[in-house]
Short mmCIF file of C-alpha atoms and ligand atoms in Angstrom, two decimals:
data_model
loop_
_atom_site.label_atom_id
_atom_site.label_comp_id
_atom_site.label_asym_id
_atom_site.label_seq_id
_atom_site.Cartn_x
_atom_site.Cartn_y
_atom_site.Cartn_z
CA MET A 1 111.27 66.80 98.78
CA LEU A 2 112.32 70.09 96.55
CA ASP A 3 112.17 69.95 93.23
CA SER A 4 115.44 71.03 91.16
CA PHE A 5 115.40 74.81 90.18
CA GLU A 6 117.11 77.66 88.72
CA PHE A 7 116.63 81.32 89.38
CA TYR A 8 117.98 84.28 87.63
CA CYS A 9 117.80 88.03 89.05
CA PRO A 10 120.65 89.95 87.80
CA THR A 11 118.94 93.34 88.81
CA LYS A 12 120.55 95.57 91.63
CA ILE A 13 117.19 96.62 93.69
CA GLU A 14 117.51 99.68 95.40
CA PHE A 15 114.27 99.63 97.60
CA GLY A 16 112.78 102.19 99.96
CA GLN A 17 111.66 105.98 100.33
CA HIS A 18 113.79 108.66 98.76
CA SER A 19 116.13 105.54 97.07
CA VAL A 20 115.50 107.61 93.78
CA ASP A 21 118.31 110.13 95.46
CA LYS A 22 120.70 107.22 94.73
CA MET A 23 120.03 107.39 90.67
CA LYS A 24 123.33 109.48 90.24
CA ASP A 25 125.57 106.92 91.64
CA TYR A 26 124.09 103.96 89.72
CA ILE A 27 124.36 106.37 86.22
CA GLU A 28 128.12 106.69 87.01
CA ALA A 29 128.52 103.14 88.18
CA LEU A 30 127.16 101.87 84.96
CA GLY A 31 129.61 104.07 83.06
CA ILE A 32 126.59 105.97 81.35
CA LYS A 33 128.10 109.18 79.69
CA ASN A 34 124.60 110.10 77.77
CA PRO A 35 121.67 109.35 79.53
CA ILE A 36 118.58 109.00 77.81
CA VAL A 37 115.58 109.54 80.00
CA VAL A 38 112.23 107.61 78.90
CA THR A 39 108.74 108.55 80.26
CA ASP A 40 105.59 110.23 79.42
CA LYS A 41 104.08 113.63 79.44
CA VAL A 42 101.82 113.30 82.60
CA LEU A 43 104.70 111.73 84.60
CA ILE A 44 107.11 114.34 83.54
CA GLN A 45 105.26 117.16 84.96
CA ILE A 46 105.17 115.19 88.81
CA PRO A 47 107.40 117.18 90.91
CA ALA A 48 109.39 114.42 92.35
CA ILE A 49 110.06 112.96 89.03
CA LYS A 50 110.97 116.18 87.54
CA GLU A 51 113.36 116.96 90.29
CA ALA A 52 115.19 113.54 89.93
CA ILE A 53 115.40 114.16 86.36
CA GLU A 54 116.81 117.76 86.79
CA LYS A 55 119.80 115.97 88.85
CA ILE A 56 120.98 113.61 85.83
CA LYS A 57 124.01 115.25 84.50
CA ASN A 58 124.09 115.48 80.67
CA VAL A 59 120.53 114.20 80.35
CA THR A 60 118.13 113.95 76.93
CA ILE A 61 114.55 113.54 77.75
CA PHE A 62 112.13 111.40 75.60
CA ASP A 63 108.52 112.00 77.18
CA GLU A 64 106.39 110.54 74.40
CA VAL A 65 105.47 107.05 75.57
CA LEU A 66 101.86 106.17 75.22
CA PRO A 67 99.95 103.69 76.94
CA ASN A 68 100.50 99.99 75.21
CA PRO A 69 103.35 101.01 73.24
CA THR A 70 103.49 100.28 69.49
CA SER A 71 106.38 98.70 67.46
CA ASP A 72 106.43 102.22 65.74
CA LEU A 73 107.13 104.05 69.25
CA VAL A 74 109.81 101.77 69.94
CA MET A 75 111.25 102.64 66.43
CA LYS A 76 110.82 106.23 66.84
CA LEU A 77 112.51 105.82 70.48
CA LYS A 78 115.67 103.59 68.96
CA LYS A 79 115.95 106.58 66.25
CA PHE A 80 115.78 109.06 69.22
CA VAL A 81 118.42 107.20 71.20
CA GLU A 82 121.10 106.75 67.86
CA ASP A 83 120.47 110.50 67.31
CA HIS A 84 121.13 111.58 70.60
CA LYS A 85 124.30 109.21 70.80
CA GLY A 86 122.36 107.50 74.27
CA ASP A 87 124.54 105.00 75.85
CA GLY A 88 121.90 103.69 78.42
CA LEU A 89 118.37 104.15 79.25
CA VAL A 90 117.14 105.88 82.53
CA VAL A 91 113.20 104.90 82.68
CA PHE A 92 110.50 106.66 85.12
CA GLY A 93 107.11 104.77 84.32
CA GLY A 94 104.81 101.96 84.71
CA GLY A 95 104.99 98.96 82.30
CA SER A 96 104.84 101.04 79.25
CA PRO A 97 107.77 103.41 79.42
CA ILE A 98 109.99 100.31 80.74
CA ASP A 99 108.95 98.14 77.72
CA SER A 100 109.42 100.69 75.30
CA ALA A 101 112.92 101.34 76.46
CA LYS A 102 113.38 97.41 76.57
CA GLY A 103 112.87 97.59 72.96
CA ALA A 104 114.56 100.36 71.63
CA ALA A 105 117.83 99.19 73.87
CA VAL A 106 117.99 95.93 71.85
CA LEU A 107 117.41 98.04 68.37
CA ALA A 108 120.01 100.91 68.96
CA TYR A 109 122.73 100.75 66.68
CA THR A 110 121.21 98.18 64.83
CA PRO A 111 120.02 98.11 61.29
CA HIS A 112 116.80 95.98 62.10
CA ASP A 113 113.44 96.61 62.90
CA VAL A 114 111.63 95.59 66.04
CA LYS A 115 109.54 92.92 64.45
CA GLU A 116 112.70 91.01 63.52
CA TYR A 117 113.08 90.16 67.32
CA TYR A 118 109.51 89.36 68.23
CA ASP A 119 109.18 86.04 70.04
CA SER A 120 107.02 85.26 67.70
CA ALA A 121 108.57 86.32 64.35
CA GLU A 122 109.47 83.08 62.17
CA ASN A 123 113.11 83.83 61.77
CA LYS A 124 113.86 85.67 65.04
CA LEU A 125 117.00 87.38 65.14
CA PRO A 126 119.04 86.29 68.31
CA ILE A 127 119.63 89.61 70.78
CA LYS A 128 123.34 89.80 71.48
CA GLN A 129 123.30 92.97 73.10
CA ALA A 130 121.42 95.82 74.71
CA LEU A 131 121.86 98.99 76.35
CA PRO A 132 122.00 99.40 80.01
CA ILE A 133 118.68 99.96 81.50
CA ILE A 134 117.85 101.80 85.02
CA ALA A 135 114.28 101.34 85.60
CA VAL A 136 112.46 103.58 88.09
CA PRO A 137 109.01 102.37 88.62
CA THR A 138 105.81 104.96 89.25
CA THR A 139 103.26 102.14 89.45
CA ALA A 140 103.02 99.28 91.70
CA GLY A 141 102.20 96.36 89.43
CA THR A 142 104.14 96.07 86.35
CA GLY A 143 107.02 94.00 87.54
CA SER A 144 108.78 95.26 84.09
CA GLU A 145 111.87 96.69 86.41
CA VAL A 146 113.17 92.99 87.25
CA SER A 147 111.73 90.89 83.93
CA LYS A 148 113.02 89.87 80.86
CA TYR A 149 110.26 90.79 78.93
CA SER A 150 108.79 93.75 76.82
CA VAL A 151 105.46 93.79 75.72
CA ILE A 152 104.84 95.69 72.49
CA THR A 153 101.57 96.27 70.13
CA ASP A 154 102.29 95.72 66.53
CA GLU A 155 100.96 98.55 64.85
CA GLU A 156 99.88 96.41 61.96
CA THR A 157 97.90 93.40 63.44
CA ASN A 158 97.10 95.09 66.78
CA LEU A 159 98.54 91.84 68.64
CA LYS A 160 100.34 91.90 71.84
CA GLU A 161 103.70 90.88 70.50
CA SER A 162 107.01 89.98 73.43
CA ILE A 163 110.61 90.35 73.37
CA THR A 164 112.20 88.02 75.49
CA SER A 165 115.76 88.33 76.59
CA ASP A 166 118.18 88.07 79.79
CA LEU A 167 119.99 90.65 78.25
CA ILE A 168 117.25 93.30 78.46
CA ILE A 169 116.77 92.75 82.20
CA PRO A 170 117.19 96.35 83.82
CA LYS A 171 120.79 96.27 85.22
CA VAL A 172 119.08 98.60 88.14
CA ALA A 173 115.53 99.02 89.75
CA ILE A 174 115.25 102.06 92.00
CA ILE A 175 112.16 101.43 93.81
CA ASP A 176 110.99 104.35 95.75
CA PRO A 177 107.55 104.04 96.75
CA LEU A 178 106.93 107.96 97.34
CA LEU A 179 106.72 107.84 93.60
CA THR A 180 103.75 105.87 93.44
CA VAL A 181 101.92 108.69 96.23
CA GLY A 182 100.84 110.51 92.90
CA MET A 183 98.91 107.46 91.09
CA PRO A 184 95.18 108.13 90.92
CA PRO A 185 92.79 105.30 92.19
CA SER A 186 91.76 103.69 89.16
CA VAL A 187 95.54 103.41 88.20
CA THR A 188 96.37 102.03 91.72
CA VAL A 189 93.43 99.31 91.27
CA SER A 190 94.82 98.39 87.73
CA THR A 191 98.28 98.14 88.06
CA GLY A 192 97.80 96.35 91.63
CA LEU A 193 95.39 93.76 90.13
CA ASP A 194 98.02 93.45 87.22
CA ALA A 195 100.84 92.17 90.36
CA LEU A 196 98.12 90.13 91.45
CA SER A 197 97.62 88.53 88.26
CA HIS A 198 101.48 87.87 87.82
CA ALA A 199 101.37 86.33 91.52
CA LEU A 200 98.23 83.86 90.87
CA GLU A 201 99.89 82.55 87.46
CA SER A 202 103.15 82.31 88.65
CA LEU A 203 101.95 79.94 91.47
CA VAL A 204 100.00 77.65 89.07
CA SER A 205 102.35 77.77 86.10
CA THR A 206 103.63 75.01 84.44
CA ILE A 207 107.34 76.06 85.51
CA GLU A 208 106.71 77.56 89.00
CA ASN A 209 109.29 76.55 91.34
CA PRO A 210 109.78 76.70 95.25
CA LEU A 211 111.29 79.86 95.48
CA THR A 212 109.22 82.03 92.89
CA ASN A 213 106.29 80.15 94.96
CA ILE A 214 107.32 81.90 97.93
CA MET A 215 107.30 85.45 96.53
CA ALA A 216 103.99 84.82 94.80
CA ILE A 217 102.28 84.01 97.94
CA HIS A 218 103.47 86.82 99.88
CA ALA A 219 102.77 89.40 97.02
CA ILE A 220 99.28 87.87 97.57
CA GLU A 221 99.18 88.18 101.01
CA LEU A 222 100.30 91.88 100.57
CA ILE A 223 98.09 92.72 98.12
CA LEU A 224 95.01 91.27 99.61
CA ASP A 225 96.04 93.59 102.90
CA ASN A 226 97.21 97.04 101.30
CA LEU A 227 95.81 97.44 97.50
CA ASN A 228 92.58 98.90 98.84
CA LEU A 229 93.97 101.12 101.65
CA ALA A 230 96.17 102.38 98.63
CA ARG A 231 93.15 102.95 96.75
CA ILE A 232 91.35 104.88 99.30
CA ASP A 233 94.07 106.69 100.65
CA GLY A 234 97.24 107.48 98.48
CA GLU A 235 99.55 108.82 100.59
CA ASN A 236 99.36 105.93 102.74
CA ILE A 237 102.97 105.39 102.73
CA LYS A 238 102.87 101.60 104.52
CA ALA A 239 100.39 100.44 102.16
CA ARG A 240 102.15 102.10 98.92
CA SER A 241 105.49 100.67 100.27
CA ASN A 242 103.89 97.32 100.76
CA MET A 243 102.31 97.41 97.35
CA SER A 244 105.67 98.12 95.52
CA PHE A 245 107.02 95.26 97.59
CA ALA A 246 104.06 93.24 96.33
CA ALA A 247 104.69 94.44 92.88
CA LEU A 248 108.50 93.37 92.77
CA LEU A 249 107.88 89.95 94.40
CA ALA A 250 104.94 88.93 91.67
CA GLY A 251 107.35 90.42 88.86
CA MET A 252 110.37 88.52 89.85
CA ALA A 253 108.01 85.52 90.13
CA MET A 254 106.66 86.16 86.69
CA SER A 255 109.60 86.94 85.04
CA HIS A 256 110.59 83.16 85.71
CA CYS A 257 107.04 81.47 85.50
CA CYS A 258 105.54 83.60 82.72
CA GLY A 259 101.82 83.82 82.72
CA THR A 260 98.93 81.51 82.16
CA ILE A 261 95.32 81.93 80.81
CA GLY A 262 94.92 85.23 82.58
CA HIS A 263 97.43 86.71 80.54
CA ALA A 264 96.85 85.11 77.34
CA MET A 265 93.19 86.42 77.72
CA GLY A 266 94.04 89.44 79.30
CA CYS A 267 95.74 91.03 76.68
CA GLN A 268 93.27 90.37 74.01
CA LEU A 269 90.98 92.22 76.22
CA THR A 270 93.30 95.25 76.23
CA SER A 271 94.14 95.05 72.32
CA GLN A 272 90.26 94.44 71.34
CA TYR A 273 88.80 97.22 74.10
CA SER A 274 91.60 99.00 75.44
CA ILE A 275 90.75 97.72 79.07
CA PRO A 276 93.70 98.56 80.97
CA HIS A 277 96.33 95.62 81.36
CA GLY A 278 96.11 94.66 84.92
CA LEU A 279 92.28 94.63 85.10
CA ALA A 280 91.92 92.82 82.04
CA CYS A 281 94.03 90.14 83.21
CA ALA A 282 92.34 89.76 86.65
CA VAL A 283 89.10 89.54 85.64
CA ILE A 284 89.78 86.15 84.46
CA GLN A 285 91.55 84.75 87.61
CA LYS A 286 88.63 83.40 89.56
CA ASN A 287 87.37 81.19 86.46
CA ALA A 288 90.94 80.26 85.91
CA LEU A 289 90.98 78.60 89.57
CA ASP A 290 89.07 76.12 88.04
CA TYR A 291 91.69 75.14 85.20
CA VAL A 292 94.65 74.76 87.77
CA GLY A 293 94.89 70.69 87.60
CA ASP A 294 97.74 69.21 89.90
CA LYS A 295 98.69 72.86 90.48
CA GLY A 296 96.04 73.06 93.07
CA LYS A 297 98.52 71.89 95.62
CA ASN A 298 100.02 75.40 95.36
CA ILE A 299 96.52 77.13 95.98
CA LYS A 300 96.36 74.95 99.15
CA LEU A 301 99.58 76.19 100.29
CA LEU A 302 98.66 79.93 99.50
CA VAL A 303 94.86 79.47 101.51
CA ASP A 304 96.60 77.37 104.07
CA TYR A 305 98.97 80.33 104.62
CA LEU A 306 96.60 83.16 104.27
CA ASP A 307 94.08 81.47 106.86
CA LYS A 308 96.57 79.61 108.86
CA SER A 309 94.48 76.41 108.40
CA ASP A 310 94.11 73.29 107.03
CA ASN A 311 92.34 72.78 103.60
CA THR A 312 91.61 70.34 100.97
CA ILE A 313 92.51 71.70 97.49
CA GLY A 314 89.08 71.89 96.61
CA GLU A 315 88.17 73.76 99.79
CA ALA A 316 91.53 76.02 99.04
CA ILE A 317 90.29 76.88 95.74
CA SER A 318 86.75 77.87 96.86
CA LYS A 319 88.42 80.21 99.47
CA MET A 320 90.33 81.82 97.17
CA LYS A 321 87.53 82.69 94.95
CA ASP A 322 85.73 83.98 97.93
CA LYS A 323 88.91 86.02 98.76
CA LEU A 324 88.90 87.62 94.83
CA ASP A 325 85.13 88.36 94.98
CA LYS A 326 85.95 89.95 98.58
CA LEU A 327 88.90 92.26 97.14
CA PHE A 328 86.68 93.25 93.82
CA ILE A 329 84.22 94.54 96.09
CA GLN A 330 86.54 96.39 98.43
CA LEU A 331 87.75 98.10 95.14
CA GLU A 332 84.39 98.84 93.77
CA THR A 333 85.48 97.18 90.54
CA LYS A 334 83.13 94.62 88.76
CA MET A 335 84.77 91.49 88.03
CA ASP A 336 82.78 91.36 84.57
CA LEU A 337 83.00 93.13 81.54
CA SER A 338 79.16 94.10 80.84
CA ASP A 339 79.94 97.69 80.59
CA TYR A 340 81.74 96.53 77.17
CA ASP A 341 79.45 95.49 74.14
CA MET A 342 81.22 92.06 74.05
CA LYS A 343 80.38 91.03 70.22
CA SER A 344 80.61 87.23 69.11
CA GLU A 345 82.77 88.02 66.31
CA GLU A 346 84.95 89.70 68.83
CA ILE A 347 85.26 86.67 71.04
CA GLU A 348 85.44 84.78 68.36
CA LYS A 349 88.85 86.20 67.26
CA MET A 350 90.18 86.81 70.94
CA THR A 351 89.99 83.21 71.37
CA LYS A 352 91.99 82.61 68.56
CA ASP A 353 94.59 85.29 69.30
CA ALA A 354 94.48 83.82 72.75
CA MET A 355 95.21 80.03 72.03
CA GLN A 356 98.21 81.31 70.43
CA HIS A 357 99.54 83.47 73.20
CA GLY A 358 102.70 82.56 74.76
CA CYS A 359 101.15 82.13 78.02
CA MET A 360 98.83 79.67 77.08
CA GLY A 361 101.19 76.76 76.68
CA LEU A 362 102.34 77.31 80.52
CA ASN A 363 98.74 76.76 81.88
CA PRO A 364 98.44 73.52 84.10
CA VAL A 365 95.74 72.21 82.18
CA LYS A 366 95.29 72.40 78.23
CA LEU A 367 92.29 74.08 77.44
CA GLU A 368 90.32 73.64 74.36
CA LYS A 369 89.30 76.47 72.10
CA GLU A 370 85.66 76.24 73.22
CA THR A 371 86.21 76.31 76.79
CA VAL A 372 88.42 79.71 76.29
CA LYS A 373 85.54 80.91 74.17
CA ASP A 374 83.19 79.96 77.11
CA LEU A 375 85.52 81.92 79.85
CA PHE A 376 85.34 85.18 77.49
CA GLU A 377 81.71 84.84 77.22
CA SER A 378 81.37 84.58 80.89
CA LEU A 379 82.64 87.75 81.15
CA LYS A 380 79.52 89.39 79.20
FE1 FE2 B 401 101.03 91.87 83.44
#
């Protein structure tokens, strides 16, 4: 019998090649009169994006987003929105522009600082309103276009903080796989591995449900079959389209299930060594399969489906580890961090911070500090 569950996705999803052409209609439908485009200086040079922005009436552009957006950047964007009387945000980008826009959407026209809305803030302010967001992903991985999370690096502590609210879920996600064609192979791999991590972690999260499991399982199948194709032939539209769909499915699952140790540890690796987010989370996934407890039943569901076979939970976990090894070999990507000089004191700090990360509490097996430290050590 199925367990009870809830599912909420208020985002209008417009998926398909050339779907970006419908941008104007959505801006009008949302009643946005002064749209602020949020993006970065690289993306704004891409002809397809440039062309889409040129079609937006009365547009003002903020193109100063950097990877792993900081609290200062979000405050700068808040001020920019206010100075230009923005009443809606149109975001072109991967996770960084979308997360920056979500933060600014909450802060605009309030006297508050971003820190007051962090999930970790002692007297966290309630989020009562946010400007509408239209998200146009240019990568296939983050899932931020359908999620209620914004991840921001605090300028003072260098910790990855989050803001969570149903009100910051984009009103519209325009997912046009053609916009991902220009992604270089390294970004294709890292963002694709982010989607893989979202799906795997959703599947074993303590708050998984039957609907998110279907999304996660299909996302993993699509990623195993298409990520390397998208890497070696960026113009393979079928592979790009399948990866965009996989990222959407994994993002919807992640928005409900949050993450587990992959993101709890991966976020520390990104803060400490600037390892791309998706890669940082993905290198944990194989060892994380040793700590799935009773959620091993979902790994069995996954592998039985992928292989059209009937496995014990132990066999399924072992086969999934083999599939991850195979994928990393295909991607010519190391599943360790031996290229980084990880020092004991850094591992100590990352362990402490990972233990406090919101995703850690959703891991199906409660991990001791020593185990997490050993997991970091195993990447050396
Ligand atoms: Fe992620």
